[in-house]
XYZ file of C-alpha atoms in Angstrom:
659
model
C 26.249 84.300 137.566
C 25.382 87.842 138.776
C 28.647 88.682 140.560
C 30.861 89.442 137.480
C 28.150 91.726 136.076
C 28.007 93.603 139.371
C 31.778 94.256 139.227
C 31.805 95.544 135.634
C 30.981 99.231 136.417
C 33.790 99.326 138.982
C 36.240 97.935 136.404
C 35.222 100.560 133.843
C 35.559 103.301 136.461
C 39.057 102.108 137.406
C 40.198 102.003 133.772
C 39.036 105.570 133.317
C 41.721 106.732 135.749
C 44.573 104.821 134.100
C 46.664 106.947 131.692
C 46.955 105.307 128.292
C 50.421 104.215 127.176
C 52.129 106.572 124.694
C 51.603 104.226 121.778
C 47.825 104.288 122.384
C 47.490 108.086 122.206
C 46.104 109.933 119.202
C 49.456 111.502 118.217
C 52.862 112.373 119.623
C 51.657 115.620 121.226
C 49.029 113.762 123.236
C 51.557 111.112 124.140
C 54.005 113.770 125.366
C 51.227 115.368 127.422
C 50.564 111.980 128.988
C 54.267 111.645 129.861
C 54.467 114.879 131.872
C 53.280 113.323 135.184
C 55.905 110.607 134.799
C 58.603 113.208 134.071
C 57.647 114.902 137.361
C 57.366 111.640 139.322
C 59.211 111.300 142.626
C 60.781 107.982 141.552
C 64.018 108.501 139.617
C 63.729 105.340 137.528
C 60.213 106.336 136.474
C 61.556 109.718 135.341
C 64.382 108.053 133.399
C 61.994 105.720 131.602
C 59.762 108.691 130.744
C 62.784 110.577 129.373
C 63.571 107.645 127.061
C 59.972 107.587 125.824
C 60.119 111.349 125.303
C 63.198 111.110 123.093
C 61.452 108.496 120.938
C 58.277 110.545 120.631
C 60.247 113.675 119.671
C 61.950 111.706 116.920
C 58.620 110.364 115.649
C 57.055 113.842 115.729
C 59.679 115.045 113.229
C 58.802 112.499 110.572
C 58.292 114.000 107.090
C 54.797 115.169 106.150
C 53.558 115.963 109.678
C 54.447 119.633 110.371
C 51.336 120.242 112.457
C 52.141 117.292 114.723
C 55.679 118.588 115.190
C 54.423 122.056 116.112
C 51.900 120.617 118.591
C 54.640 118.471 120.160
C 56.870 121.534 120.547
C 54.033 123.544 122.096
C 53.329 120.730 124.563
C 57.004 120.653 125.573
C 57.037 124.422 126.075
C 54.042 124.160 128.422
C 55.716 121.364 130.329
C 58.893 123.405 130.763
C 57.071 126.571 131.845
C 54.739 124.819 134.282
C 54.900 125.281 138.045
C 56.158 123.514 140.018
C 59.118 122.930 137.715
C 60.155 119.569 136.370
C 63.188 117.984 138.082
C 66.460 119.050 136.477
C 67.128 115.817 134.574
C 63.578 115.733 133.239
C 63.803 119.382 132.191
C 67.049 118.549 130.410
C 65.322 115.721 128.514
C 62.434 118.044 127.623
C 64.813 120.724 126.318
C 66.617 118.176 124.129
C 63.264 117.048 122.776
C 62.267 120.687 122.160
C 65.514 121.313 120.309
C 64.534 118.483 117.959
C 60.898 119.481 117.456
C 61.173 123.302 117.458
C 60.561 124.410 113.880
C 58.538 127.625 114.111
C 58.994 131.057 115.586
C 56.709 130.379 118.536
C 58.652 127.398 119.869
C 62.007 129.109 119.262
C 60.783 132.229 121.079
C 59.850 129.984 123.979
C 63.358 128.508 123.986
C 64.773 132.034 123.955
C 62.665 132.907 126.996
C 63.927 129.819 128.776
C 67.495 130.893 127.947
C 66.924 133.862 130.251
C 65.774 131.555 133.045
C 68.214 131.228 135.959
C 67.684 127.483 136.352
C 67.253 126.324 132.756
C 69.350 128.942 130.970
C 72.449 126.785 130.270
C 70.412 123.948 128.822
C 68.174 126.294 126.833
C 71.190 127.945 125.177
C 72.533 124.508 124.259
C 69.123 123.611 122.792
C 69.089 126.812 120.717
C 72.486 125.856 119.338
C 71.027 122.559 118.126
C 67.890 123.977 116.440
C 68.446 124.161 112.645
C 66.394 127.311 112.096
C 67.273 130.937 111.222
C 65.156 132.195 114.125
C 67.372 130.275 116.540
C 70.437 131.989 115.084
C 68.734 135.368 115.391
C 67.795 134.689 118.997
C 71.377 133.783 119.824
C 72.807 136.807 118.013
C 70.462 138.994 120.037
C 72.009 137.543 123.198
C 75.628 137.633 121.973
C 76.754 139.491 125.078
C 76.290 136.187 126.907
C 79.177 133.716 126.417
C 76.663 130.875 126.328
C 75.165 132.375 123.183
C 78.617 132.449 121.530
C 79.110 128.765 122.362
C 75.700 127.950 120.868
C 76.484 130.011 117.736
C 79.583 127.882 117.194
C 77.264 124.861 117.148
C 75.091 126.527 114.505
C 78.173 126.680 112.247
C 77.242 126.806 108.543
C 73.764 128.154 109.369
C 75.296 131.489 110.369
C 74.269 134.087 107.769
C 75.970 137.365 106.826
C 74.194 139.257 109.610
C 75.330 136.766 112.243
C 78.906 136.809 110.923
C 78.873 140.611 110.894
C 77.768 140.621 114.510
C 80.546 138.201 115.483
C 83.446 139.957 113.735
C 83.766 142.774 116.304
C 83.636 140.255 119.152
C 86.445 138.278 117.459
C 88.793 141.192 118.151
C 87.341 141.912 121.588
C 89.656 142.710 124.469
C 88.099 139.899 126.516
C 90.116 136.777 125.573
C 87.357 134.278 126.310
C 84.778 136.100 124.178
C 87.335 136.552 121.416
C 88.122 132.831 121.315
C 84.450 131.823 121.298
C 83.573 134.264 118.509
C 86.467 133.046 116.340
C 85.385 129.452 116.839
C 81.879 130.319 115.680
C 83.287 132.164 112.653
C 85.524 129.194 111.816
C 82.586 126.792 111.978
C 80.538 129.057 109.731
C 82.875 128.713 106.741
C 81.614 132.167 105.707
C 83.922 134.077 103.294
C 83.718 137.233 105.416
C 85.497 135.435 108.276
C 88.553 134.353 106.278
C 90.644 137.505 106.476
C 90.261 137.970 110.222
C 91.090 134.317 110.947
C 94.096 134.415 108.616
C 95.494 137.515 110.351
C 95.040 135.915 113.757
C 96.764 132.717 112.579
C 99.654 134.742 111.138
C 100.240 136.190 114.606
C 101.152 132.668 115.740
C 98.212 132.027 118.023
C 97.738 128.243 118.095
C 93.984 128.407 118.677
C 93.643 130.757 115.699
C 95.554 128.341 113.485
C 93.071 125.635 114.498
C 90.238 128.029 113.691
C 91.621 128.791 110.234
C 91.958 125.086 109.476
C 88.413 124.515 110.666
C 87.199 127.358 108.446
C 89.044 125.887 105.446
C 87.323 122.546 106.029
C 83.873 124.138 106.192
C 83.953 126.796 103.510
C 82.085 126.078 100.299
C 84.829 127.890 98.367
C 87.383 125.099 98.019
C 89.882 127.406 96.360
C 89.748 129.808 99.300
C 90.076 126.883 101.696
C 93.171 125.645 99.870
C 94.691 129.133 99.996
C 94.187 129.206 103.754
C 95.769 125.763 104.141
C 98.816 126.821 102.092
C 99.557 129.589 104.543
C 99.604 127.024 107.358
C 102.202 124.721 105.791
C 104.812 126.911 107.477
C 103.066 126.924 110.876
C 105.214 126.330 113.933
C 103.310 123.348 115.322
C 103.803 120.083 113.371
C 100.155 119.052 113.811
C 99.074 122.254 112.069
C 101.416 121.601 109.135
C 100.197 118.006 108.980
C 96.547 119.052 108.958
C 97.230 121.605 106.224
C 98.986 118.975 104.080
C 96.074 116.574 104.416
C 93.634 119.305 103.440
C 95.633 120.132 100.314
C 95.644 116.470 99.373
C 91.861 116.407 99.519
C 91.595 119.730 97.678
C 93.310 118.082 94.699
C 94.935 121.083 92.983
C 97.928 120.346 90.778
C 99.796 123.430 92.014
C 100.179 121.843 95.468
C 101.916 118.648 94.346
C 105.440 120.088 94.401
C 104.760 121.780 97.725
C 103.621 118.496 99.243
C 106.643 116.681 97.833
C 108.795 119.239 99.620
C 107.039 118.394 102.871
C 108.215 114.786 102.537
C 111.489 116.133 103.942
C 109.852 117.947 106.886
C 111.619 117.617 110.224
C 108.486 116.224 111.875
C 107.550 112.575 111.136
C 103.854 113.432 111.458
C 104.160 116.038 108.713
C 106.109 113.679 106.449
C 103.426 111.043 106.926
C 100.646 113.541 106.268
C 102.352 114.785 103.094
C 102.729 111.213 101.840
C 99.072 110.482 102.552
C 98.040 113.751 100.867
C 99.954 112.799 97.729
C 98.501 109.288 97.826
C 94.898 110.537 97.786
C 95.472 113.560 95.553
C 92.868 113.281 92.809
C 94.337 115.556 90.123
C 94.892 113.488 86.932
C 98.391 114.850 86.376
C 99.832 113.821 89.730
C 101.211 110.467 88.549
C 103.072 112.120 85.689
C 104.484 114.795 88.004
C 105.685 112.252 90.564
C 107.069 109.929 87.887
C 109.075 112.745 86.320
C 110.506 113.696 89.694
C 111.866 110.226 90.540
C 114.920 110.737 88.316
C 115.616 114.329 89.378
C 114.581 114.563 93.031
C 117.051 114.664 95.886
C 118.400 111.188 96.761
C 116.546 111.064 100.085
C 113.231 111.774 98.309
C 113.447 109.350 95.405
C 112.473 106.278 97.388
C 109.510 108.112 98.922
C 108.302 109.130 95.471
C 108.596 105.584 94.210
C 106.560 104.263 97.139
C 103.937 106.934 96.548
C 103.564 105.967 92.903
C 103.126 102.333 93.903
C 100.586 103.260 96.599
C 98.617 105.286 94.039
C 98.601 102.317 91.670
C 100.201 104.433 88.954
C 100.683 102.736 85.597
C 104.343 103.808 85.539
C 105.090 102.448 89.003
C 105.987 98.923 87.885
C 108.403 100.081 85.201
C 110.094 102.533 87.541
C 110.405 99.921 90.288
C 112.019 97.389 87.955
C 114.432 100.016 86.659
C 115.383 101.099 90.198
C 116.227 97.545 91.304
C 119.646 98.017 89.702
C 120.085 101.651 90.789
C 123.383 102.704 92.333
C 121.518 104.793 94.917
C 121.096 102.326 97.804
C 118.052 103.998 99.465
C 116.257 104.102 96.097
C 117.277 100.523 95.370
C 115.995 99.298 98.719
C 112.698 101.088 98.178
C 112.387 99.443 94.770
C 113.212 96.013 96.201
C 110.628 96.420 98.970
C 108.011 97.188 96.317
C 109.082 94.570 93.807
C 107.548 91.682 95.710
C 104.086 92.825 94.723
C 104.812 92.972 90.988
C 103.813 90.331 88.474
C 106.822 89.957 86.177
C 108.274 86.796 84.571
C 111.685 85.916 85.977
C 111.474 88.548 88.735
C 112.128 86.088 91.589
C 115.352 84.944 89.890
C 116.422 88.543 89.428
C 115.746 89.332 93.077
C 117.786 86.345 94.238
C 120.663 87.464 92.021
C 120.565 90.920 93.621
C 120.551 89.311 97.077
C 123.569 87.175 96.221
C 125.515 90.238 95.027
C 124.687 92.519 97.988
C 124.613 92.424 101.765
C 122.971 94.019 104.784
C 119.716 95.888 104.379
C 119.796 95.691 100.580
C 120.135 91.903 100.664
C 117.296 91.630 103.175
C 115.085 93.799 100.977
C 115.793 91.603 97.943
C 115.146 88.412 99.912
C 111.939 89.854 101.369
C 110.695 90.610 97.860
C 111.630 87.082 96.735
C 109.621 85.648 99.648
C 106.641 87.731 98.526
C 107.043 86.323 95.011
C 107.015 82.825 96.535
C 103.804 83.664 98.360
C 102.242 84.717 95.081
C 103.336 81.439 93.467
C 101.769 79.504 96.345
C 98.465 81.324 95.914
C 98.563 80.545 92.196
C 99.003 76.831 92.969
C 102.655 76.590 91.907
C 104.102 75.094 95.083
C 107.210 73.794 93.297
C 108.235 77.297 92.204
C 107.533 78.715 95.661
C 109.522 75.972 97.371
C 112.525 76.421 95.078
C 112.645 80.164 95.789
C 112.311 79.675 99.547
C 115.078 77.059 99.646
C 117.401 79.511 97.901
C 116.405 82.313 100.260
C 117.341 80.117 103.222
C 120.656 79.310 101.553
C 121.671 82.965 101.444
C 122.971 84.730 104.524
C 120.023 86.949 105.288
C 118.926 88.220 108.672
C 116.999 86.071 111.123
C 113.916 88.169 110.341
C 114.149 87.164 106.680
C 114.772 83.514 107.590
C 111.712 83.453 109.849
C 109.549 84.953 107.116
C 110.795 82.364 104.608
C 110.144 79.505 107.031
C 106.591 80.686 107.677
C 105.944 80.444 103.922
C 107.827 77.159 103.576
C 105.568 75.469 106.123
C 102.757 75.443 103.541
C 104.789 73.925 100.675
C 107.638 71.933 102.294
C 108.374 68.436 100.979
C 111.200 65.941 101.356
C 113.576 68.237 99.452
C 113.189 70.743 102.315
C 114.989 68.462 104.780
C 118.452 69.630 103.740
C 117.741 73.402 103.954
C 116.169 72.818 107.366
C 119.155 70.798 108.583
C 121.455 73.730 107.759
C 119.496 75.855 110.223
C 119.814 73.444 113.152
C 121.502 75.164 116.061
C 120.303 78.639 115.072
C 118.334 79.683 118.153
C 116.850 82.703 116.359
C 114.791 80.466 114.072
C 114.459 77.294 116.144
C 110.685 77.504 116.569
C 110.065 78.373 112.913
C 112.161 75.353 111.858
C 110.131 73.181 114.241
C 106.934 74.547 112.736
C 108.046 73.585 109.229
C 109.167 70.146 110.414
C 105.809 69.506 112.054
C 103.969 70.334 108.832
C 106.451 68.331 106.778
C 106.323 65.364 109.152
C 102.553 65.186 108.844
C 102.818 65.414 105.079
C 105.405 62.609 104.941
C 103.342 60.453 107.315
C 100.268 60.856 105.123
C 102.347 59.719 102.141
C 103.687 56.690 104.032
C 107.258 58.033 103.978
C 109.408 56.420 106.692
C 111.273 59.671 107.213
C 108.193 61.104 108.938
C 109.167 59.563 112.297
C 112.590 61.177 112.408
C 111.203 64.558 111.367
C 108.508 64.499 114.052
C 110.947 63.322 116.713
C 113.114 66.369 116.006
C 110.103 68.568 116.719
C 109.589 66.923 120.104
C 113.251 67.327 121.015
C 113.932 70.804 119.610
C 110.746 72.836 120.098
C 110.066 74.749 123.291
C 106.437 75.252 122.240
C 104.379 72.903 124.393
C 101.448 72.765 121.960
C 103.714 72.005 119.019
C 105.445 69.180 120.876
C 102.063 67.765 121.831
C 100.966 67.793 118.188
C 104.174 66.017 117.147
C 103.700 63.375 119.841
C 100.121 62.792 118.727
C 101.315 62.324 115.147
C 103.948 59.842 116.341
C 101.304 57.881 118.253
C 99.347 57.544 115.005
C 102.504 56.092 113.470
C 102.612 53.506 116.262
C 105.582 55.021 118.109
C 105.884 54.596 121.889
C 106.221 58.223 122.969
C 106.526 57.614 126.708
C 110.322 57.964 126.643
C 110.446 61.387 124.986
C 110.016 63.396 128.209
C 112.821 61.331 129.799
C 115.019 62.033 126.799
C 114.480 65.767 127.550
C 115.463 65.217 131.215
C 111.957 65.261 132.745
C 111.027 62.995 135.645
C 107.914 61.021 134.715
C 107.637 58.056 137.147
C 106.360 59.370 140.478
C 104.644 58.454 143.689
C 102.178 61.124 144.844
C 100.265 61.755 148.066
C 97.631 64.257 149.164
C 95.725 66.378 149.774
C 97.170 67.858 152.967
C 96.501 71.221 154.585
C 97.511 74.200 152.466
C 101.093 75.290 153.073
C 102.093 78.784 154.099
C 105.309 80.687 153.533
C 106.542 79.526 156.947
C 105.875 75.788 156.627
C 106.315 75.034 152.909
C 109.688 73.437 153.624
C 108.315 70.993 156.210
C 107.057 67.517 155.332
C 104.895 64.968 157.205
C 106.733 62.201 155.352
C 110.327 61.239 155.919
C 112.468 62.472 153.028
C 115.552 60.274 153.455
C 114.719 57.561 152.991
C 111.141 57.954 151.775
C 108.874 55.322 153.252
C 106.411 54.534 150.456
C 104.358 52.409 152.867
C 103.798 55.265 155.321
C 100.277 56.441 156.109
C 99.572 60.002 157.234
C 96.504 62.045 158.167
C 95.606 64.481 155.432
C 93.186 67.324 154.949
C 89.834 66.687 156.587
C 91.233 63.768 158.610
C 91.528 61.408 155.626
C 94.175 58.676 155.598
C 96.754 59.453 152.923
C 99.022 56.868 151.283
C 101.588 57.107 148.508
C 100.351 55.931 145.110
C 102.088 55.516 141.782
C 101.610 58.073 139.033
C 103.251 58.053 135.589
C 102.744 61.239 133.609
C 102.448 61.116 129.844
C 102.787 64.884 129.491
C 105.543 65.979 127.052
C 106.954 68.289 129.748
C 106.603 65.712 132.503
C 103.897 67.765 134.215
C 102.168 66.100 137.149
C 98.604 67.442 137.314
C 97.646 67.248 140.993
C 94.262 68.850 140.282
C 93.353 65.845 138.124
C 95.204 63.182 140.100
C 94.319 64.269 143.656
C 91.752 67.059 143.353
C 90.792 69.880 145.672
C 91.946 73.433 146.278
C 93.761 75.288 149.058
C 95.791 72.190 149.805
C 99.275 70.685 149.520
C 100.511 67.523 147.779
C 103.742 65.547 147.710
C 105.537 63.767 144.897
C 108.676 61.664 144.998
C 110.777 60.042 142.261
C 114.125 58.343 141.739
C 116.572 58.895 138.884
C 120.026 57.568 138.105
C 122.897 59.818 137.044
C 126.661 60.062 137.434
C 127.664 61.910 140.609
C 128.774 65.527 140.484
C 127.439 69.062 140.124
C 124.195 69.524 138.227
C 120.965 71.445 138.119
C 117.300 70.832 138.815
C 114.872 72.883 136.705
C 111.500 73.110 138.408
C 108.104 74.403 137.359
C 105.141 74.557 139.724
C 101.623 75.801 140.347
C 101.823 77.267 143.037
C 104.569 77.254 145.733
C 107.153 74.447 145.803
C 109.768 72.898 148.086
C 112.352 70.369 146.824
C 114.378 67.812 148.784
C 117.261 66.010 147.051
C 118.471 62.919 148.870
C 116.829 64.188 152.066
C 118.294 67.706 151.911
C 116.028 70.735 151.374
C 117.536 72.442 148.313
C 114.689 74.758 147.264
C 111.784 76.501 149.000
C 109.740 79.102 147.111
C 106.322 80.318 148.182
C 104.704 81.786 145.051
C 101.426 81.990 143.110
C 101.809 81.121 139.417
C 100.847 78.790 136.598
C 103.156 75.916 135.794
C 105.746 76.019 133.003
C 109.015 74.097 132.549
C 112.233 75.487 134.033
C 110.714 78.316 136.108
C 113.239 77.791 138.928
C 116.836 76.616 138.364
C 118.603 75.043 141.367
C 122.312 74.242 141.522
C 122.789 70.894 143.281
C 125.253 68.037 143.647
C 124.024 64.631 142.492
C 124.947 61.379 144.201
C 126.612 58.783 142.002
C 123.873 56.378 140.968
C 120.331 56.534 142.349
C 119.067 59.918 143.585
C 115.778 60.523 145.394
C 113.841 63.764 144.796
C 110.808 64.726 146.878
C 108.638 67.753 146.187
C 105.897 69.515 148.112
C 103.523 71.718 146.076
C 101.025 74.118 147.613
C 97.827 75.156 145.827
C 96.071 78.438 146.550
C 93.280 77.710 144.054
C 92.866 76.861 140.364
C 95.649 74.868 138.704
C 97.917 72.597 140.753
C 100.947 70.999 139.114
C 104.668 70.178 139.126
C 107.393 69.369 136.615
C 111.080 68.667 137.260
C 113.884 68.455 134.715
C 117.342 67.046 135.528
C 120.265 68.873 133.880
C 124.048 68.919 133.962
C 126.058 71.794 135.450
C 125.794 73.744 132.183
C 122.017 73.440 132.169
C 121.833 70.852 129.358
C 119.064 68.261 129.929
C 120.281 64.814 130.958
C 118.824 61.927 128.972
C 117.274 59.927 131.797
C 117.032 56.830 129.636
C 120.716 56.226 130.587
C 122.915 56.948 133.587
C 125.479 58.950 131.609
C 125.769 62.731 131.349
């Protein structure tokens, strides 16, 4: 009972020597004082953690309504920075950043100025002075303007530079020393002060690229928007396109009516970046008369500008845009007409889809495509409004016109959501068009599901076409799954596409290398399916049957045999008419192929499996042919698929013996 009481004084004594955590201190200044030993600690991680705490405490010291706490925090930081021995460099850097945040009186700023003259901390102290939002900091920097570091910090002060500071910088801005001249001009540009405008404009007029940037920066920062716009106008004729583009964007934000015509002129600039900037400037221009100005110019502008003006009006949401677009649909000027057609899809106008289709039927090329694209957009709108019949009718007519493959693909994407039995005929007309084969298959898959749900017997034929025609593995799988639901035996579909599906497999054996991939422990002509061999790890390996149900006839050795860094064998028979043909092989990874006992392919490679990766010209025996494959696995997936094709590469339907 007496032992704990005897230890209590020792516990109290020990606690007396433990520094309280920052959150337990009376205020931020005390907490910062408590951090100083950690900032000077020999352990780097301890110093980093202290620096993070210091940044938080400096932020909290600047909270509104606590000026005395902020001043005390700054004074504590000054003492820490001026102490001997010095803080490590990274800790001193953290303390200077904290002082830049908390310094708010002449005393702390004077201390920063003293540190700016320090050989070790000078660079960081100048940077801190540039970040202090206080007139005394500006004055301290101006007093040290002979030092380039002070000029850099003055540029950071920017709009806080007063007339005295600007007056001190103007002579340096024409200094013979190029570096000092550039730094002074940057500070003047950031100030936005009216007294700097003339000097910066003269320098920009001399063609100096950095001075043009400075004038643009000054225009952005000046409180006199009219003066800023005047400066930007002078730069619309600058040599560099990015300067002209920046000037155009500034004038768009300035929003003065007098600049509209100038910006329209820049729509014909040689540089695409300037044309884009001028268009964006006109789009955001806030002057209330801009729409009227642009609308009046559509009829009288140069032909190459009329379409741009029309697009601008539409982008601005101008009330006149719709009327002008509808009127321009029948314009004789093809560029204007195409612009109008591209915009017409977004309009809400009774009978517009019919009008667009009529234009498409009477034109060709790019104009027809523009009309059809707008009609597709009208169909999309009808779909969103729940009028699938109207959308479907428009899309069928679009597909019936001779538009580009891009237009046909866009129409098919929309048709997939509204297709019904009446879509079968338009889809059939596109069979054989390789450019849209996958989009047609996508529509058929959606339509087949829809017909199946309605109990329509045509669903089976539609889904079967997807399996046969699509090269998208996922889409074929979805179609096969839908056919299974309908009660269809889908096992023959891979054979119909020429894939071997009925195999014997054996493995795993030792992993093959580039030198021995084409060697086999099994006889390859004839293949003895009763043979037993020693496999990887000394296991006895026998042939076993494997029938793949994959739509691409893929044999998944990883699932069937298992293991990595190994080799497996597969053998299958197929019956075809004798003569030249092709084997199309996919594998993961390397593969060797024997046909009727002859090695016809040997490729050591690392890859994922996909149909038809390797194409091998062969000569088939008349009747039964035996194919044996060896597949090496370096890790991960492990698979094989083989397709039998005629000499032209067309898949042979393995359900029969005929080509």
